[in-house]
Short mmCIF file of C-alpha atoms and ligand atoms in Angstrom, two decimals:
data_model
loop_
_atom_site.label_atom_id
_atom_site.label_comp_id
_atom_site.label_asym_id
_atom_site.label_seq_id
_atom_site.Cartn_x
_atom_site.Cartn_y
_atom_site.Cartn_z
CA UNK A 1 89.04 79.70 103.30
CA UNK A 2 92.20 79.75 101.26
CA UNK A 3 94.94 81.56 102.52
CA UNK A 4 95.59 85.11 101.54
CA UNK A 5 98.16 86.20 98.27
CA UNK A 6 98.65 89.42 99.77
CA UNK A 7 100.39 91.99 98.22
CA UNK A 8 101.27 95.48 99.84
CA UNK A 9 101.67 97.94 97.18
CA UNK A 10 104.23 101.32 98.15
CA UNK A 11 104.52 104.36 95.42
CA UNK A 12 107.62 105.57 95.76
CA UNK A 13 108.17 109.45 93.81
CA UNK A 14 111.29 110.73 94.76
CA UNK A 15 112.23 108.61 98.28
CA UNK A 16 115.63 107.70 97.95
CA UNK A 17 115.74 108.52 101.87
CA UNK A 18 112.75 107.00 103.02
CA UNK A 19 112.94 103.41 101.18
CA UNK A 20 116.29 102.20 102.85
CA UNK A 21 114.49 102.38 106.22
CA UNK A 22 110.97 101.64 104.99
CA UNK A 23 111.72 98.36 102.94
CA UNK A 24 113.60 96.28 105.82
CA UNK A 25 110.29 96.61 107.85
CA UNK A 26 107.79 95.64 105.12
CA UNK A 27 109.96 92.71 104.55
CA UNK A 28 109.92 91.84 108.26
CA UNK A 29 106.20 92.19 108.18
CA UNK A 30 105.65 89.95 105.25
CA UNK A 31 107.74 87.10 106.70
CA UNK A 32 106.06 87.46 110.26
CA UNK A 33 102.90 87.25 108.06
CA UNK A 34 103.84 84.20 106.76
CA UNK A 35 105.20 82.40 109.48
CA UNK A 36 101.79 82.99 111.16
CA UNK A 37 100.31 81.38 108.42
CA UNK A 38 97.84 84.27 107.67
CA UNK A 39 99.08 85.32 104.61
CA UNK A 40 100.42 82.50 101.53
CA UNK A 41 104.37 82.05 101.08
CA UNK A 42 104.35 83.61 97.39
CA UNK A 43 102.50 86.88 98.89
CA UNK A 44 104.81 89.97 97.87
CA UNK A 45 105.59 93.67 98.03
CA UNK A 46 105.38 95.82 95.08
CA UNK A 47 107.24 99.22 94.70
CA UNK A 48 105.56 101.43 92.19
CA UNK A 49 108.56 104.01 90.88
CA UNK A 50 106.02 107.03 89.79
CA UNK A 51 108.82 108.45 87.54
CA UNK A 52 111.42 109.17 90.07
CA UNK A 53 114.18 111.73 89.27
CA UNK A 54 116.44 110.56 92.27
CA UNK A 55 117.82 106.96 93.10
CA UNK A 56 114.72 105.34 93.74
CA UNK A 57 114.19 102.77 90.63
CA UNK A 58 118.08 101.73 91.76
CA UNK A 59 116.93 101.05 94.95
CA UNK A 60 113.95 98.91 94.07
CA UNK A 61 116.36 96.75 91.37
CA UNK A 62 118.84 96.14 94.94
CA UNK A 63 115.87 95.21 97.07
CA UNK A 64 114.57 92.80 94.40
CA UNK A 65 117.92 91.34 93.64
CA UNK A 66 118.53 90.67 97.32
CA UNK A 67 115.00 89.58 98.19
CA UNK A 68 112.54 87.84 95.26
CA UNK A 69 109.84 88.61 97.32
CA UNK A 70 109.99 92.60 96.35
CA UNK A 71 108.81 93.07 93.09
CA UNK A 72 109.34 96.75 91.37
CA UNK A 73 106.84 98.44 89.05
CA UNK A 74 108.64 101.31 86.90
CA UNK A 75 106.28 103.62 85.43
CA UNK A 76 107.51 105.91 82.50
CA UNK A 77 106.92 109.16 84.48
CA UNK A 78 105.46 110.92 87.61
CA UNK A 79 101.82 110.50 87.23
CA UNK A 80 100.79 111.13 90.70
CA UNK A 81 100.10 109.07 93.99
CA UNK A 82 96.53 108.30 92.62
CA UNK A 83 97.59 106.75 89.53
CA UNK A 84 100.60 105.39 91.08
CA UNK A 85 98.57 103.11 93.47
CA UNK A 86 95.90 102.32 90.60
CA UNK A 87 98.85 101.20 88.48
CA UNK A 88 99.81 99.20 91.53
CA UNK A 89 97.30 97.55 92.59
CA UNK A 90 95.77 96.36 88.64
CA UNK A 91 99.42 95.11 88.04
CA UNK A 92 99.18 92.73 91.56
CA UNK A 93 95.70 91.17 90.99
CA UNK A 94 96.53 90.52 87.19
CA UNK A 95 98.50 88.32 85.12
CA UNK A 96 100.30 85.60 86.77
CA UNK A 97 100.75 87.12 90.59
CA UNK A 98 96.90 87.32 90.73
CA UNK A 99 96.87 88.48 94.23
CA UNK A 100 93.82 87.84 96.22
CA UNK A 101 94.06 90.96 97.83
CA UNK A 102 96.15 94.14 98.22
CA UNK A 103 97.14 96.97 100.56
CA UNK A 104 98.09 99.80 99.61
CA UNK A 105 100.56 102.08 101.98
CA UNK A 106 102.37 105.19 101.28
CA UNK A 107 106.42 104.40 101.31
CA UNK A 108 106.92 106.65 104.48
CA UNK A 109 105.09 104.78 106.73
CA UNK A 110 102.93 107.31 108.81
CA UNK A 111 100.16 105.12 108.53
CA UNK A 112 101.52 102.33 111.13
CA UNK A 113 102.20 98.57 109.75
CA UNK A 114 101.04 97.37 113.20
CA UNK A 115 97.30 98.11 111.70
CA UNK A 116 97.87 95.50 108.68
CA UNK A 117 97.44 92.54 110.82
CA UNK A 118 94.14 93.13 112.02
CA UNK A 119 92.91 94.10 108.52
CA UNK A 120 94.01 90.45 107.22
CA UNK A 121 92.13 89.24 110.07
CA UNK A 122 88.98 91.45 108.62
CA UNK A 123 89.52 89.59 105.50
CA UNK A 124 89.42 86.16 106.53
CA UNK A 125 86.11 87.96 108.92
CA UNK A 126 84.06 88.16 105.27
CA UNK A 127 85.22 91.80 104.91
CA UNK A 128 86.27 92.79 101.25
CA UNK A 129 87.57 96.52 102.20
CA UNK A 130 89.38 97.40 105.45
CA UNK A 131 89.87 101.56 105.76
CA UNK A 132 92.67 102.76 107.77
CA UNK A 133 91.10 105.71 109.66
CA UNK A 134 93.77 108.06 110.76
CA UNK A 135 92.41 108.34 114.90
CA UNK A 136 95.25 111.11 115.73
CA UNK A 137 97.20 113.61 113.67
CA UNK A 138 99.58 114.96 116.02
CA UNK A 139 102.11 114.21 114.46
CA UNK A 140 101.21 116.36 111.45
CA UNK A 141 101.80 120.15 111.19
CA UNK A 142 99.23 122.23 112.41
CA UNK A 143 98.72 123.67 109.07
CA UNK A 144 98.07 120.27 107.21
CA UNK A 145 95.99 118.93 110.04
CA UNK A 146 94.00 121.78 109.77
CA UNK A 147 93.63 121.84 105.76
CA UNK A 148 92.96 117.82 105.73
CA UNK A 149 90.43 117.64 108.05
CA UNK A 150 88.58 121.17 106.60
CA UNK A 151 88.80 119.19 103.32
CA UNK A 152 86.63 116.15 104.99
CA UNK A 153 84.39 118.15 106.04
CA UNK A 154 84.08 120.09 103.13
CA UNK A 155 83.55 117.28 101.15
CA UNK A 156 80.56 115.62 103.62
CA UNK A 157 78.93 118.97 102.97
CA UNK A 158 78.87 118.63 99.37
CA UNK A 159 77.43 115.51 99.61
CA UNK A 160 80.14 113.15 98.71
CA UNK A 161 80.26 109.99 100.53
CA UNK A 162 83.93 109.57 102.01
CA UNK A 163 85.51 107.92 104.64
CA UNK A 164 85.99 110.72 107.30
CA UNK A 165 89.90 110.69 108.04
CA UNK A 166 90.91 107.85 105.52
CA UNK A 167 93.64 108.61 103.32
CA UNK A 168 94.88 105.29 100.91
CA UNK A 169 95.78 103.26 103.54
CA UNK A 170 93.67 100.30 103.01
CA UNK A 171 93.12 96.50 102.30
CA UNK A 172 90.61 95.41 99.52
CA UNK A 173 90.24 91.86 97.84
CA UNK A 174 91.05 91.28 94.29
CA UNK A 175 87.34 91.74 92.96
CA UNK A 176 87.05 95.17 93.77
CA UNK A 177 90.44 95.98 92.38
CA UNK A 178 88.45 94.41 89.57
CA UNK A 179 85.42 96.47 89.90
CA UNK A 180 87.14 99.47 89.95
CA UNK A 181 88.90 99.18 86.74
CA UNK A 182 85.44 99.19 85.33
CA UNK A 183 85.29 103.46 86.71
CA UNK A 184 87.01 104.70 83.33
CA UNK A 185 87.65 108.35 84.91
CA UNK A 186 90.94 110.10 84.54
CA UNK A 187 90.51 112.46 87.46
CA UNK A 188 91.36 109.76 89.87
CA UNK A 189 89.75 110.21 93.16
CA UNK A 190 90.06 106.80 94.75
CA UNK A 191 88.94 107.63 98.58
CA UNK A 192 85.33 108.75 96.63
CA UNK A 193 85.11 105.60 94.38
CA UNK A 194 85.79 103.13 96.30
CA UNK A 195 82.87 103.92 99.06
CA UNK A 196 80.93 103.85 95.93
CA UNK A 197 81.77 100.13 94.88
CA UNK A 198 79.92 98.90 97.75
CA UNK A 199 80.74 95.49 99.49
CA UNK A 200 81.03 94.53 102.97
CA UNK A 201 83.83 97.27 104.22
CA UNK A 202 84.90 97.80 107.98
CA UNK A 203 88.20 100.12 109.19
CA UNK A 204 90.79 99.84 111.61
CA UNK A 205 91.85 102.81 113.68
CA UNK A 206 95.22 104.02 113.41
CA UNK A 207 98.01 106.77 114.65
CA UNK A 208 99.34 108.58 112.35
CA UNK A 209 103.25 108.57 112.55
CA UNK A 210 105.77 111.07 111.35
CA UNK A 211 107.65 111.18 108.36
CA UNK A 212 111.08 109.73 109.52
CA UNK A 213 112.85 110.57 106.21
CA UNK A 214 112.83 112.50 102.76
CA UNK A 215 110.07 115.48 102.77
CA UNK A 216 106.54 115.34 101.78
CA UNK A 217 105.98 114.54 98.54
CA UNK A 218 102.61 116.29 98.16
CA UNK A 219 103.77 119.63 97.67
CA UNK A 220 100.80 122.45 98.04
CA UNK A 221 100.34 122.39 94.46
CA UNK A 222 99.52 118.37 94.53
CA UNK A 223 97.47 119.11 97.20
CA UNK A 224 95.01 121.64 95.77
CA UNK A 225 94.82 119.62 92.67
CA UNK A 226 93.45 116.36 94.67
CA UNK A 227 91.16 118.60 96.92
CA UNK A 228 89.71 120.17 93.38
CA UNK A 229 89.62 116.47 92.12
CA UNK A 230 87.95 115.13 94.81
CA UNK A 231 85.39 117.51 94.90
CA UNK A 232 84.59 118.43 91.33
CA UNK A 233 84.50 114.84 89.91
CA UNK A 234 81.98 113.84 92.23
CA UNK A 235 79.50 117.14 93.58
CA UNK A 236 77.38 119.27 91.26
CA UNK A 237 76.86 121.56 94.41
CA UNK A 238 79.17 124.79 93.16
CA UNK A 239 77.35 125.21 90.17
CA UNK A 240 74.16 125.16 92.62
CA UNK A 241 75.93 127.44 94.11
CA UNK A 242 76.43 130.00 91.29
CA UNK A 243 73.15 129.52 90.35
CA UNK A 244 71.80 131.03 93.81
CA UNK A 245 74.37 133.48 93.69
CA UNK A 246 73.08 134.58 90.58
CA UNK A 247 69.63 134.58 91.86
CA UNK A 248 70.87 136.84 95.02
CA UNK A 249 72.11 139.34 92.42
CA UNK A 250 69.21 139.82 90.19
CA UNK A 251 67.38 140.55 93.20
CA UNK A 252 70.18 143.28 94.44
CA UNK A 253 69.57 144.60 90.73
CA UNK A 254 65.67 144.62 91.18
CA UNK A 255 66.10 147.08 94.72
CA UNK A 256 68.58 148.89 92.75
CA UNK A 257 66.31 149.81 89.91
CA UNK A 258 63.73 150.79 92.37
CA UNK A 259 65.40 153.21 93.89
CA UNK A 260 66.70 154.52 90.33
CA UNK A 261 63.27 154.83 89.29
CA UNK A 262 62.48 157.01 92.49
CA UNK A 263 65.37 159.20 92.23
CA UNK A 264 64.44 159.93 88.84
CA UNK A 265 60.98 160.70 89.74
CA UNK A 266 62.09 162.82 92.30
CA UNK A 267 64.07 164.61 89.68
CA UNK A 268 67.71 164.02 91.78
CA UNK A 269 70.78 164.23 89.77
CA UNK A 270 72.49 161.23 90.69
CA UNK A 271 76.71 161.35 89.93
CA UNK A 272 76.45 157.74 89.92
CA UNK A 273 80.18 157.17 88.58
CA UNK A 274 81.30 155.25 92.07
CA UNK A 275 78.30 153.23 92.23
CA UNK A 276 78.96 152.35 88.22
CA UNK A 277 82.44 151.41 88.83
CA UNK A 278 81.40 149.14 91.48
CA UNK A 279 78.77 147.30 89.74
CA UNK A 280 81.26 146.80 86.65
CA UNK A 281 83.65 145.58 88.68
CA UNK A 282 81.78 143.39 91.27
CA UNK A 283 79.49 141.80 88.53
CA UNK A 284 82.41 141.25 86.30
CA UNK A 285 84.17 139.63 89.07
CA UNK A 286 81.00 137.28 89.86
CA UNK A 287 80.81 136.49 85.91
CA UNK A 288 84.16 135.45 85.42
CA UNK A 289 84.39 133.30 89.24
CA UNK A 290 81.55 131.55 86.96
CA UNK A 291 82.96 131.02 83.67
CA UNK A 292 86.01 129.75 85.52
CA UNK A 293 84.13 127.19 87.29
CA UNK A 294 82.17 125.99 84.59
CA UNK A 295 85.28 125.87 82.72
CA UNK A 296 86.38 123.67 85.37
CA UNK A 297 84.02 121.02 84.69
CA UNK A 298 84.10 121.55 81.17
CA UNK A 299 87.72 120.67 81.43
CA UNK A 300 86.81 117.40 83.16
CA UNK A 301 84.47 116.41 80.23
CA UNK A 302 87.62 117.60 77.69
CA UNK A 303 89.96 115.00 79.72
CA UNK A 304 87.52 112.15 80.17
CA UNK A 305 86.51 112.08 76.82
CA UNK A 306 90.12 111.28 75.60
CA UNK A 307 90.31 108.06 77.11
CA UNK A 308 93.45 108.08 77.56
CA UNK A 309 95.71 105.47 79.76
CA UNK A 310 96.26 106.26 83.16
CA UNK A 311 99.87 105.36 83.09
CA UNK A 312 102.59 103.34 81.35
CA UNK A 313 104.81 100.87 82.34
CA UNK A 314 108.43 100.60 81.60
CA UNK A 315 109.90 97.94 83.29
CA UNK A 316 108.57 95.43 85.23
CA UNK A 317 110.58 93.33 87.92
CA UNK A 318 109.49 90.26 89.64
N1 UDP B 1 103.86 109.96 95.80
C1 UDP B 1 103.68 109.55 94.46
N2 UDP B 1 103.31 110.53 93.04
C2 UDP B 1 103.76 111.66 93.58
C3 UDP B 1 103.52 111.97 95.17
C4 UDP B 1 103.53 111.27 96.05
O1 UDP B 1 103.62 107.99 94.11
O2 UDP B 1 103.27 112.44 92.52
C5 UDP B 1 104.01 108.86 97.07
C6 UDP B 1 105.16 109.31 97.82
O3 UDP B 1 106.23 108.36 97.58
C7 UDP B 1 104.33 108.81 99.54
C8 UDP B 1 103.06 108.87 99.03
O4 UDP B 1 103.03 109.09 97.47
O5 UDP B 1 104.81 107.05 99.20
C9 UDP B 1 102.23 110.19 99.60
O6 UDP B 1 103.15 111.14 99.60
P1 UDP B 1 103.53 112.30 100.45
O7 UDP B 1 104.04 111.01 102.22
O8 UDP B 1 104.91 112.85 100.75
O9 UDP B 1 102.10 112.51 100.83
P2 UDP B 1 102.21 112.99 102.76
O10 UDP B 1 101.76 111.66 103.27
O11 UDP B 1 102.81 114.60 102.91
O12 UDP B 1 100.00 113.78 102.59
MG1 MG B 2 103.25 110.77 104.04
#
């Protein structure tokens, strides 16, 4: 088998604190993999600058000057983690670079580099996709762990096939990236799409480490967005839930109708104000939630029909 030409893709958003620490480690890893003969000598690192407002791009430029193995991709603005990864992967397998495989890893290196040699060994065994799976999240805060794990469980209940506790640390061969490009959706949720592509795949277990420098770039807002995208892009179960809710309300209304008729026949006068107010608010609320939820899907259709580009490349190094 031909030696693998590997590209390691790392998305960076305001990572001036973390990048100077993680870049040397990634470079060392690449050197040792090359020395082992595990990967080809023209393998490279690709740092994707996702519209950072700090010195991230300057740092990437310095890295490139010092070591031509470090490539850089500068996006024109912040497009988010998922789109930044996509930009990096597409660039790495296309054009003159034509990497045979890519590994995506967050630049904070919370996913351990030690798993990478194993991912490469799995490639030589014939796997096209190797998922990094977080077997321990002890270093994460309780809130992060709880929200992340409940989210993975919720997805499973909603019928979405994802790899439990897998984030975006994975190996993919060139052909999988090319297949991935056929998915034209703009609400990218890679963890949901990649299992749909198929091809032989396996997992490596990892222990998630703590972020060493800088702070998390996933604000609560970004996390919620990703969660919503993950569900609404793949499942229409929430719509069925609303149907069920509507049906039970009709049932309740039927019971109330019987009650009203009976009291009317009995001749007892019902003051009615409180029950009326209650129903107005309740029904109004339900309708609003329903409309909002339908709106979520309509919103998606709206975005998808535009077929807008996912990102724009400003500059390219290497
Ligand atoms: N990131 C990005 N664009 C964004 C937000 C984050 O490229 O809009 C990158 C960030 O630089 C990091 C990775 O995505 O390499 C994951 O972010 P982070 O480590 O902050 O998330 P967490 O591990 O806390 O979920
Ligand atoms: Mg992180």
